[in-house]
Amino acid sequence: MQSLADHLRTLTQEQLTSLVASRRDATVEPAPKTAEQLAVRLLHPSSMAAACALLTLPQLQVGEAAGSLGDGCTTARLATLLGVPEGDVDLAVALRRLTELALIWPYADGFAAAHLSPLWPHPLDLGAGAAELLVARNLNELRRLAKLYGIPVTGRGKDELIVALVGWLARPENVRRLRRVS
């Protein structure tokens, strides 16, 4: 994966100047002296949250969608998730702005976005309501679901299975893996 530090090294002086002018918190003393140090600052959750304050609501929504898809999310997958055409002008503008602020950056044929998880631990409201849905299921249904996800069931009661299932569903990489299989 291309790290943020690697991406920063590909920026022109003008792009880098614009980035640090927009993300002033990243250059607070002691100022970072290397691309790696700057990347650490830019990826700090409080710095990313401050950068999100510079986004319009649609840009913020694209950022959350990218975070839900994780590393390698493509414009096509984002467009599908958001229900817009792949060539949508507003989507392109949002992706450009997110990239300018180093909230996402090019990765493979898409974008690096998994690092956004501290901003959206349950992107698109995924995971937070799982316990409410699972509590209505009987123990046999919960055991079947747990086995399907590879969660040990031996010695676990209903409440313990619900906690384990919610924890499993709250990890975006698990949900992403399910989508690829289906």
Short mmCIF file of N, CA and C in Angstrom, two decimals:
data_model
loop_
_atom_site.label_atom_id
_atom_site.label_comp_id
_atom_site.label_asym_id
_atom_site.label_seq_id
_atom_site.Cartn_x
_atom_site.Cartn_y
_atom_site.Cartn_z
N MET A 1 0.84 -1.18 0.00
CA MET A 1 0.00 0.00 0.00
C MET A 1 0.88 1.24 0.00
N GLN A 2 0.47 2.21 -0.78
CA GLN A 2 1.19 3.48 -0.76
C GLN A 2 0.81 4.19 0.53
N SER A 3 1.80 4.46 1.33
CA SER A 3 1.54 5.14 2.60
C SER A 3 1.30 6.62 2.32
N LEU A 4 0.76 7.30 3.32
CA LEU A 4 0.55 8.73 3.17
C LEU A 4 1.90 9.43 2.97
N ALA A 5 2.92 8.99 3.67
CA ALA A 5 4.25 9.61 3.51
C ALA A 5 4.72 9.47 2.06
N ASP A 6 4.52 8.29 1.47
CA ASP A 6 4.89 8.10 0.07
C ASP A 6 4.08 9.03 -0.84
N HIS A 7 2.80 9.14 -0.55
CA HIS A 7 1.95 10.02 -1.35
C HIS A 7 2.41 11.48 -1.22
N LEU A 8 2.75 11.89 0.00
CA LEU A 8 3.19 13.27 0.21
C LEU A 8 4.43 13.58 -0.63
N ARG A 9 5.29 12.59 -0.79
CA ARG A 9 6.51 12.79 -1.59
C ARG A 9 6.20 12.99 -3.08
N THR A 10 5.02 12.60 -3.53
CA THR A 10 4.66 12.77 -4.94
C THR A 10 4.03 14.13 -5.22
N LEU A 11 3.69 14.88 -4.18
CA LEU A 11 3.02 16.17 -4.36
C LEU A 11 4.00 17.23 -4.86
N THR A 12 3.47 18.14 -5.64
CA THR A 12 4.28 19.30 -6.06
C THR A 12 4.43 20.23 -4.87
N GLN A 13 5.36 21.15 -4.96
CA GLN A 13 5.55 22.12 -3.88
C GLN A 13 4.25 22.91 -3.66
N GLU A 14 3.58 23.26 -4.73
CA GLU A 14 2.32 24.01 -4.63
C GLU A 14 1.25 23.19 -3.91
N GLN A 15 1.14 21.90 -4.23
CA GLN A 15 0.15 21.04 -3.58
C GLN A 15 0.47 20.86 -2.10
N LEU A 16 1.74 20.68 -1.79
CA LEU A 16 2.15 20.51 -0.39
C LEU A 16 1.91 21.79 0.41
N THR A 17 2.22 22.94 -0.19
CA THR A 17 1.99 24.23 0.46
C THR A 17 0.50 24.42 0.73
N SER A 18 -0.33 24.10 -0.24
CA SER A 18 -1.78 24.21 -0.08
C SER A 18 -2.27 23.28 1.03
N LEU A 19 -1.73 22.07 1.08
CA LEU A 19 -2.13 21.11 2.11
C LEU A 19 -1.82 21.63 3.50
N VAL A 20 -0.59 22.06 3.73
CA VAL A 20 -0.23 22.52 5.08
C VAL A 20 -0.90 23.85 5.42
N ALA A 21 -1.24 24.65 4.42
CA ALA A 21 -1.98 25.88 4.68
C ALA A 21 -3.40 25.55 5.13
N SER A 22 -3.98 24.50 4.58
CA SER A 22 -5.33 24.09 4.96
C SER A 22 -5.35 23.34 6.28
N ARG A 23 -4.33 22.53 6.50
CA ARG A 23 -4.27 21.69 7.70
C ARG A 23 -3.21 22.22 8.65
N ARG A 24 -3.42 23.45 9.11
CA ARG A 24 -2.43 24.16 9.94
C ARG A 24 -2.01 23.40 11.20
N ASP A 25 -2.93 22.62 11.76
CA ASP A 25 -2.60 21.88 12.98
C ASP A 25 -1.46 20.89 12.75
N ALA A 26 -1.24 20.50 11.51
CA ALA A 26 -0.18 19.53 11.21
C ALA A 26 1.21 20.13 11.29
N THR A 27 1.31 21.44 11.33
CA THR A 27 2.63 22.09 11.35
C THR A 27 2.90 22.83 12.65
N VAL A 28 2.11 22.57 13.68
CA VAL A 28 2.34 23.18 14.98
C VAL A 28 3.71 22.72 15.49
N GLU A 29 4.39 23.62 16.17
CA GLU A 29 5.74 23.32 16.69
C GLU A 29 5.69 22.18 17.70
N PRO A 30 6.67 21.32 17.68
CA PRO A 30 7.76 21.29 16.73
C PRO A 30 7.25 20.80 15.36
N ALA A 31 7.54 21.57 14.35
CA ALA A 31 7.07 21.26 13.01
C ALA A 31 7.69 19.96 12.51
N PRO A 32 6.92 19.17 11.80
CA PRO A 32 7.48 17.93 11.26
C PRO A 32 8.57 18.24 10.24
N LYS A 33 9.62 17.43 10.26
CA LYS A 33 10.75 17.67 9.37
C LYS A 33 10.82 16.67 8.22
N THR A 34 10.05 15.60 8.31
CA THR A 34 10.07 14.59 7.26
C THR A 34 8.64 14.29 6.80
N ALA A 35 8.54 13.64 5.66
CA ALA A 35 7.22 13.24 5.16
C ALA A 35 6.55 12.27 6.14
N GLU A 36 7.34 11.41 6.76
CA GLU A 36 6.79 10.46 7.73
C GLU A 36 6.19 11.19 8.93
N GLN A 37 6.92 12.19 9.45
CA GLN A 37 6.42 12.95 10.60
C GLN A 37 5.15 13.72 10.23
N LEU A 38 5.13 14.30 9.04
CA LEU A 38 3.94 15.02 8.59
C LEU A 38 2.77 14.06 8.44
N ALA A 39 3.02 12.89 7.90
CA ALA A 39 1.95 11.89 7.73
C ALA A 39 1.36 11.49 9.07
N VAL A 40 2.21 11.29 10.07
CA VAL A 40 1.73 10.93 11.41
C VAL A 40 0.80 12.02 11.94
N ARG A 41 1.20 13.27 11.77
CA ARG A 41 0.36 14.39 12.21
C ARG A 41 -0.97 14.41 11.47
N LEU A 42 -0.91 14.28 10.14
CA LEU A 42 -2.12 14.36 9.33
C LEU A 42 -3.09 13.23 9.61
N LEU A 43 -2.56 12.09 10.03
CA LEU A 43 -3.41 10.93 10.30
C LEU A 43 -3.89 10.85 11.74
N HIS A 44 -3.47 11.79 12.57
CA HIS A 44 -3.97 11.79 13.94
C HIS A 44 -5.48 12.06 13.90
N PRO A 45 -6.27 11.31 14.66
CA PRO A 45 -7.72 11.49 14.61
C PRO A 45 -8.19 12.93 14.81
N SER A 46 -7.54 13.67 15.71
CA SER A 46 -7.99 15.06 15.93
C SER A 46 -7.67 15.93 14.71
N SER A 47 -6.57 15.65 14.04
CA SER A 47 -6.23 16.40 12.83
C SER A 47 -7.20 16.06 11.70
N MET A 48 -7.52 14.77 11.56
CA MET A 48 -8.49 14.40 10.52
C MET A 48 -9.86 15.00 10.81
N ALA A 49 -10.25 15.04 12.07
CA ALA A 49 -11.54 15.63 12.44
C ALA A 49 -11.55 17.12 12.11
N ALA A 50 -10.45 17.80 12.38
CA ALA A 50 -10.36 19.23 12.06
C ALA A 50 -10.44 19.44 10.55
N ALA A 51 -9.82 18.56 9.78
CA ALA A 51 -9.89 18.66 8.32
C ALA A 51 -11.32 18.44 7.83
N CYS A 52 -12.05 17.58 8.50
CA CYS A 52 -13.45 17.32 8.11
C CYS A 52 -14.31 18.58 8.28
N ALA A 53 -13.92 19.44 9.19
CA ALA A 53 -14.66 20.70 9.38
C ALA A 53 -14.52 21.61 8.16
N LEU A 54 -13.56 21.33 7.30
CA LEU A 54 -13.34 22.13 6.09
C LEU A 54 -14.14 21.60 4.90
N LEU A 55 -14.89 20.54 5.11
CA LEU A 55 -15.64 19.90 4.03
C LEU A 55 -17.10 20.34 4.02
N THR A 56 -17.68 20.30 2.84
CA THR A 56 -19.13 20.49 2.74
C THR A 56 -19.79 19.18 3.19
N LEU A 57 -21.07 19.21 3.45
CA LEU A 57 -21.77 17.99 3.86
C LEU A 57 -21.65 16.88 2.81
N PRO A 58 -21.86 17.17 1.52
CA PRO A 58 -21.68 16.10 0.53
C PRO A 58 -20.26 15.53 0.50
N GLN A 59 -19.26 16.37 0.68
CA GLN A 59 -17.88 15.89 0.72
C GLN A 59 -17.65 15.00 1.95
N LEU A 60 -18.22 15.40 3.06
CA LEU A 60 -18.13 14.62 4.29
C LEU A 60 -18.80 13.26 4.10
N GLN A 61 -19.94 13.24 3.42
CA GLN A 61 -20.64 11.99 3.16
C GLN A 61 -19.82 11.07 2.26
N VAL A 62 -19.15 11.63 1.28
CA VAL A 62 -18.28 10.81 0.42
C VAL A 62 -17.12 10.25 1.25
N GLY A 63 -16.58 11.06 2.16
CA GLY A 63 -15.52 10.57 3.04
C GLY A 63 -15.98 9.42 3.90
N GLU A 64 -17.17 9.52 4.46
CA GLU A 64 -17.71 8.42 5.27
C GLU A 64 -17.93 7.17 4.42
N ALA A 65 -18.44 7.36 3.22
CA ALA A 65 -18.65 6.22 2.32
C ALA A 65 -17.31 5.57 1.98
N ALA A 66 -16.29 6.38 1.70
CA ALA A 66 -14.95 5.84 1.41
C ALA A 66 -14.44 5.06 2.62
N GLY A 67 -14.61 5.62 3.81
CA GLY A 67 -14.19 4.93 5.03
C GLY A 67 -14.90 3.60 5.21
N SER A 68 -16.16 3.53 4.81
CA SER A 68 -16.90 2.27 4.94
C SER A 68 -16.38 1.21 3.98
N LEU A 69 -15.89 1.64 2.82
CA LEU A 69 -15.37 0.69 1.83
C LEU A 69 -13.91 0.33 2.10
N GLY A 70 -13.17 1.21 2.77
CA GLY A 70 -11.79 0.91 3.14
C GLY A 70 -10.80 1.09 2.00
N ASP A 71 -9.60 0.60 2.24
CA ASP A 71 -8.52 0.75 1.27
C ASP A 71 -8.89 0.11 -0.06
N GLY A 72 -8.54 0.80 -1.12
CA GLY A 72 -8.82 0.30 -2.46
C GLY A 72 -10.20 0.66 -2.97
N CYS A 73 -10.94 1.47 -2.19
CA CYS A 73 -12.27 1.87 -2.68
C CYS A 73 -12.09 2.64 -3.98
N THR A 74 -12.92 2.35 -4.92
CA THR A 74 -12.82 2.98 -6.23
C THR A 74 -13.94 3.98 -6.44
N THR A 75 -13.76 4.82 -7.42
CA THR A 75 -14.81 5.78 -7.77
C THR A 75 -16.07 5.01 -8.16
N ALA A 76 -15.92 3.92 -8.86
CA ALA A 76 -17.08 3.13 -9.29
C ALA A 76 -17.84 2.57 -8.08
N ARG A 77 -17.12 2.02 -7.11
CA ARG A 77 -17.79 1.46 -5.92
C ARG A 77 -18.43 2.56 -5.09
N LEU A 78 -17.76 3.70 -4.99
CA LEU A 78 -18.35 4.83 -4.27
C LEU A 78 -19.62 5.31 -4.97
N ALA A 79 -19.56 5.41 -6.29
CA ALA A 79 -20.72 5.86 -7.05
C ALA A 79 -21.90 4.91 -6.83
N THR A 80 -21.62 3.62 -6.87
CA THR A 80 -22.68 2.63 -6.64
C THR A 80 -23.26 2.77 -5.25
N LEU A 81 -22.40 2.88 -4.24
CA LEU A 81 -22.85 3.02 -2.86
C LEU A 81 -23.69 4.27 -2.67
N LEU A 82 -23.29 5.35 -3.33
CA LEU A 82 -23.98 6.63 -3.17
C LEU A 82 -25.15 6.80 -4.13
N GLY A 83 -25.29 5.87 -5.07
CA GLY A 83 -26.41 5.94 -6.00
C GLY A 83 -26.29 7.04 -7.04
N VAL A 84 -25.06 7.32 -7.47
CA VAL A 84 -24.82 8.34 -8.49
C VAL A 84 -24.05 7.71 -9.64
N PRO A 85 -24.07 8.33 -10.82
CA PRO A 85 -23.27 7.79 -11.92
C PRO A 85 -21.77 7.89 -11.60
N GLU A 86 -20.99 6.99 -12.16
CA GLU A 86 -19.55 6.99 -11.90
C GLU A 86 -18.90 8.31 -12.30
N GLY A 87 -19.39 8.94 -13.34
CA GLY A 87 -18.82 10.22 -13.79
C GLY A 87 -19.45 11.44 -13.14
N ASP A 88 -20.15 11.26 -12.03
CA ASP A 88 -20.83 12.36 -11.36
C ASP A 88 -19.84 13.48 -10.98
N VAL A 89 -20.15 14.69 -11.39
CA VAL A 89 -19.26 15.84 -11.16
C VAL A 89 -19.09 16.10 -9.67
N ASP A 90 -20.17 16.04 -8.91
CA ASP A 90 -20.07 16.30 -7.47
C ASP A 90 -19.21 15.25 -6.76
N LEU A 91 -19.31 14.01 -7.19
CA LEU A 91 -18.47 12.96 -6.61
C LEU A 91 -17.00 13.25 -6.92
N ALA A 92 -16.71 13.64 -8.15
CA ALA A 92 -15.32 13.96 -8.53
C ALA A 92 -14.80 15.14 -7.72
N VAL A 93 -15.63 16.16 -7.51
CA VAL A 93 -15.22 17.32 -6.72
C VAL A 93 -14.94 16.90 -5.28
N ALA A 94 -15.81 16.06 -4.72
CA ALA A 94 -15.62 15.60 -3.34
C ALA A 94 -14.33 14.79 -3.20
N LEU A 95 -14.09 13.89 -4.14
CA LEU A 95 -12.87 13.08 -4.08
C LEU A 95 -11.62 13.95 -4.22
N ARG A 96 -11.70 14.94 -5.08
CA ARG A 96 -10.56 15.86 -5.24
C ARG A 96 -10.30 16.61 -3.94
N ARG A 97 -11.36 17.10 -3.30
CA ARG A 97 -11.20 17.86 -2.04
C ARG A 97 -10.66 16.95 -0.93
N LEU A 98 -11.18 15.75 -0.82
CA LEU A 98 -10.69 14.81 0.19
C LEU A 98 -9.22 14.49 -0.03
N THR A 99 -8.82 14.38 -1.29
CA THR A 99 -7.42 14.12 -1.63
C THR A 99 -6.55 15.34 -1.34
N GLU A 100 -7.04 16.53 -1.67
CA GLU A 100 -6.28 17.76 -1.40
C GLU A 100 -5.99 17.91 0.09
N LEU A 101 -6.92 17.46 0.93
CA LEU A 101 -6.75 17.56 2.37
C LEU A 101 -6.04 16.34 2.96
N ALA A 102 -5.62 15.42 2.11
CA ALA A 102 -4.92 14.19 2.51
C ALA A 102 -5.77 13.34 3.45
N LEU A 103 -7.08 13.41 3.29
CA LEU A 103 -7.96 12.51 4.03
C LEU A 103 -8.05 11.16 3.32
N ILE A 104 -7.90 11.17 2.01
CA ILE A 104 -7.73 9.97 1.21
C ILE A 104 -6.60 10.24 0.23
N TRP A 105 -6.04 9.21 -0.36
CA TRP A 105 -5.00 9.40 -1.37
C TRP A 105 -5.02 8.19 -2.29
N PRO A 106 -4.41 8.34 -3.47
CA PRO A 106 -4.42 7.23 -4.43
C PRO A 106 -3.80 5.97 -3.85
N TYR A 107 -4.46 4.85 -4.13
CA TYR A 107 -3.99 3.55 -3.68
C TYR A 107 -4.45 2.53 -4.72
N ALA A 108 -3.52 1.81 -5.31
CA ALA A 108 -3.84 0.85 -6.38
C ALA A 108 -4.66 1.58 -7.43
N ASP A 109 -5.83 1.08 -7.73
CA ASP A 109 -6.70 1.74 -8.71
C ASP A 109 -7.79 2.55 -8.03
N GLY A 110 -7.66 2.76 -6.75
CA GLY A 110 -8.67 3.49 -5.99
C GLY A 110 -8.03 4.45 -5.00
N PHE A 111 -8.52 4.39 -3.77
CA PHE A 111 -8.06 5.31 -2.72
C PHE A 111 -7.78 4.56 -1.43
N ALA A 112 -6.82 5.06 -0.67
CA ALA A 112 -6.58 4.58 0.70
C ALA A 112 -7.61 5.28 1.58
N ALA A 113 -8.34 4.49 2.37
CA ALA A 113 -9.40 5.09 3.19
C ALA A 113 -9.62 4.36 4.52
N ALA A 114 -8.98 3.23 4.74
CA ALA A 114 -9.20 2.47 5.98
C ALA A 114 -8.81 3.27 7.22
N HIS A 115 -7.84 4.19 7.07
CA HIS A 115 -7.38 5.00 8.19
C HIS A 115 -8.46 5.96 8.71
N LEU A 116 -9.58 6.08 8.00
CA LEU A 116 -10.67 6.95 8.42
C LEU A 116 -11.53 6.33 9.52
N SER A 117 -11.27 5.08 9.87
CA SER A 117 -12.12 4.40 10.85
C SER A 117 -12.22 5.10 12.21
N PRO A 118 -11.19 5.82 12.69
CA PRO A 118 -11.39 6.53 13.96
C PRO A 118 -12.47 7.62 13.85
N LEU A 119 -12.67 8.17 12.65
CA LEU A 119 -13.69 9.20 12.47
C LEU A 119 -15.09 8.60 12.41
N TRP A 120 -15.19 7.42 11.79
CA TRP A 120 -16.47 6.75 11.63
C TRP A 120 -16.31 5.30 12.06
N PRO A 121 -16.32 5.02 13.37
CA PRO A 121 -16.15 3.64 13.80
C PRO A 121 -17.29 2.74 13.31
N HIS A 122 -18.45 3.32 13.06
CA HIS A 122 -19.59 2.59 12.50
C HIS A 122 -20.09 3.36 11.29
N PRO A 123 -19.32 3.35 10.19
CA PRO A 123 -19.72 4.14 9.03
C PRO A 123 -21.07 3.72 8.49
N LEU A 124 -21.82 4.71 8.02
CA LEU A 124 -23.14 4.49 7.45
C LEU A 124 -24.07 3.81 8.44
N ASP A 125 -23.80 4.01 9.73
CA ASP A 125 -24.57 3.42 10.82
C ASP A 125 -24.51 1.90 10.83
N LEU A 126 -23.46 1.32 10.28
CA LEU A 126 -23.31 -0.13 10.31
C LEU A 126 -22.78 -0.56 11.67
N GLY A 127 -23.36 -1.56 12.24
CA GLY A 127 -22.85 -2.13 13.48
C GLY A 127 -23.55 -1.64 14.73
N ALA A 128 -23.90 -0.38 14.78
CA ALA A 128 -24.44 0.16 16.03
C ALA A 128 -25.78 -0.45 16.41
N GLY A 129 -26.63 -0.78 15.44
CA GLY A 129 -27.96 -1.32 15.75
C GLY A 129 -28.03 -2.83 15.73
N ALA A 130 -26.91 -3.51 15.56
CA ALA A 130 -26.92 -4.97 15.44
C ALA A 130 -27.48 -5.64 16.69
N ALA A 131 -27.13 -5.15 17.86
CA ALA A 131 -27.60 -5.77 19.10
C ALA A 131 -29.13 -5.76 19.17
N GLU A 132 -29.72 -4.65 18.74
CA GLU A 132 -31.18 -4.56 18.76
C GLU A 132 -31.82 -5.60 17.83
N LEU A 133 -31.18 -5.85 16.70
CA LEU A 133 -31.70 -6.84 15.75
C LEU A 133 -31.49 -8.26 16.27
N LEU A 134 -30.37 -8.50 16.90
CA LEU A 134 -30.03 -9.85 17.35
C LEU A 134 -30.80 -10.28 18.59
N VAL A 135 -31.18 -9.35 19.42
CA VAL A 135 -31.87 -9.71 20.66
C VAL A 135 -33.22 -10.38 20.38
N ALA A 136 -33.79 -10.12 19.22
CA ALA A 136 -35.07 -10.73 18.86
C ALA A 136 -34.91 -12.16 18.36
N ARG A 137 -33.67 -12.62 18.14
CA ARG A 137 -33.40 -13.97 17.63
C ARG A 137 -33.30 -14.96 18.78
N ASN A 138 -33.66 -16.22 18.51
CA ASN A 138 -33.52 -17.22 19.55
C ASN A 138 -32.09 -17.75 19.57
N LEU A 139 -31.77 -18.51 20.60
CA LEU A 139 -30.41 -18.97 20.81
C LEU A 139 -29.91 -19.83 19.65
N ASN A 140 -30.75 -20.70 19.12
CA ASN A 140 -30.33 -21.55 17.99
C ASN A 140 -29.97 -20.71 16.77
N GLU A 141 -30.75 -19.67 16.48
CA GLU A 141 -30.43 -18.78 15.35
C GLU A 141 -29.11 -18.06 15.57
N LEU A 142 -28.90 -17.60 16.79
CA LEU A 142 -27.65 -16.91 17.11
C LEU A 142 -26.45 -17.85 16.98
N ARG A 143 -26.61 -19.09 17.41
CA ARG A 143 -25.52 -20.06 17.28
C ARG A 143 -25.20 -20.34 15.81
N ARG A 144 -26.23 -20.50 14.99
CA ARG A 144 -26.00 -20.74 13.55
C ARG A 144 -25.26 -19.56 12.93
N LEU A 145 -25.67 -18.36 13.26
CA LEU A 145 -25.03 -17.16 12.72
C LEU A 145 -23.58 -17.06 13.20
N ALA A 146 -23.36 -17.33 14.47
CA ALA A 146 -22.00 -17.28 15.03
C ALA A 146 -21.11 -18.30 14.33
N LYS A 147 -21.60 -19.50 14.12
CA LYS A 147 -20.80 -20.53 13.43
C LYS A 147 -20.49 -20.09 12.01
N LEU A 148 -21.45 -19.50 11.34
CA LEU A 148 -21.24 -19.00 9.98
C LEU A 148 -20.10 -17.98 9.93
N TYR A 149 -20.00 -17.13 10.95
CA TYR A 149 -18.97 -16.09 11.01
C TYR A 149 -17.68 -16.57 11.66
N GLY A 150 -17.66 -17.83 12.11
CA GLY A 150 -16.45 -18.37 12.73
C GLY A 150 -16.27 -17.95 14.17
N ILE A 151 -17.36 -17.63 14.84
CA ILE A 151 -17.31 -17.22 16.25
C ILE A 151 -17.59 -18.45 17.12
N PRO A 152 -16.72 -18.75 18.08
CA PRO A 152 -16.97 -19.91 18.96
C PRO A 152 -18.29 -19.77 19.72
N VAL A 153 -19.04 -20.86 19.80
CA VAL A 153 -20.34 -20.83 20.48
C VAL A 153 -20.36 -21.63 21.77
N THR A 154 -19.43 -22.53 21.94
CA THR A 154 -19.42 -23.42 23.11
C THR A 154 -19.38 -22.62 24.41
N GLY A 155 -20.31 -22.94 25.29
CA GLY A 155 -20.35 -22.32 26.61
C GLY A 155 -20.88 -20.90 26.64
N ARG A 156 -21.38 -20.41 25.53
CA ARG A 156 -21.88 -19.03 25.47
C ARG A 156 -23.40 -19.02 25.51
N GLY A 157 -23.92 -18.15 26.37
CA GLY A 157 -25.36 -17.93 26.42
C GLY A 157 -25.77 -16.89 25.39
N LYS A 158 -27.04 -16.57 25.39
CA LYS A 158 -27.58 -15.65 24.39
C LYS A 158 -26.90 -14.28 24.45
N ASP A 159 -26.79 -13.70 25.62
CA ASP A 159 -26.18 -12.37 25.76
C ASP A 159 -24.73 -12.37 25.30
N GLU A 160 -23.99 -13.42 25.66
CA GLU A 160 -22.58 -13.50 25.25
C GLU A 160 -22.45 -13.65 23.74
N LEU A 161 -23.34 -14.42 23.13
CA LEU A 161 -23.32 -14.56 21.67
C LEU A 161 -23.65 -13.24 20.98
N ILE A 162 -24.60 -12.51 21.53
CA ILE A 162 -24.95 -11.21 20.95
C ILE A 162 -23.75 -10.27 21.01
N VAL A 163 -23.09 -10.22 22.13
CA VAL A 163 -21.90 -9.36 22.27
C VAL A 163 -20.83 -9.77 21.26
N ALA A 164 -20.59 -11.06 21.11
CA ALA A 164 -19.58 -11.53 20.17
C ALA A 164 -19.98 -11.21 18.73
N LEU A 165 -21.24 -11.41 18.39
CA LEU A 165 -21.71 -11.12 17.03
C LEU A 165 -21.65 -9.62 16.73
N VAL A 166 -22.05 -8.80 17.67
CA VAL A 166 -22.00 -7.35 17.47
C VAL A 166 -20.55 -6.91 17.28
N GLY A 167 -19.64 -7.45 18.08
CA GLY A 167 -18.23 -7.12 17.92
C GLY A 167 -17.71 -7.52 16.55
N TRP A 168 -18.12 -8.69 16.07
CA TRP A 168 -17.68 -9.16 14.76
C TRP A 168 -18.24 -8.26 13.66
N LEU A 169 -19.52 -7.92 13.75
CA LEU A 169 -20.17 -7.08 12.74
C LEU A 169 -19.68 -5.63 12.77
N ALA A 170 -19.16 -5.20 13.90
CA ALA A 170 -18.68 -3.82 14.02
C ALA A 170 -17.35 -3.59 13.32
N ARG A 171 -16.68 -4.67 12.94
CA ARG A 171 -15.39 -4.55 12.24
C ARG A 171 -15.66 -4.48 10.73
N PRO A 172 -15.44 -3.32 10.13
CA PRO A 172 -15.76 -3.14 8.71
C PRO A 172 -15.13 -4.18 7.80
N GLU A 173 -13.91 -4.64 8.13
CA GLU A 173 -13.26 -5.62 7.26
C GLU A 173 -14.04 -6.93 7.21
N ASN A 174 -14.71 -7.30 8.31
CA ASN A 174 -15.53 -8.51 8.31
C ASN A 174 -16.74 -8.35 7.38
N VAL A 175 -17.40 -7.22 7.49
CA VAL A 175 -18.57 -6.96 6.65
C VAL A 175 -18.16 -6.88 5.19
N ARG A 176 -17.03 -6.24 4.90
CA ARG A 176 -16.55 -6.16 3.52
C ARG A 176 -16.29 -7.55 2.94
N ARG A 177 -15.72 -8.42 3.75
CA ARG A 177 -15.43 -9.78 3.31
C ARG A 177 -16.72 -10.52 2.96
N LEU A 178 -17.77 -10.31 3.72
CA LEU A 178 -19.06 -10.94 3.45
C LEU A 178 -19.61 -10.47 2.11
N ARG A 179 -19.48 -9.22 1.83
CA ARG A 179 -20.01 -8.67 0.58
C ARG A 179 -19.29 -9.26 -0.63
N ARG A 180 -18.01 -9.48 -0.50
CA ARG A 180 -17.23 -10.04 -1.61
C ARG A 180 -17.63 -11.49 -1.88
N VAL A 181 -18.00 -12.21 -0.82
CA VAL A 181 -18.36 -13.61 -0.97
C VAL A 181 -19.73 -13.75 -1.63
N SER A 182 -20.65 -12.89 -1.28
CA SER A 182 -22.01 -13.02 -1.79
C SER A 182 -22.17 -12.55 -3.21
#
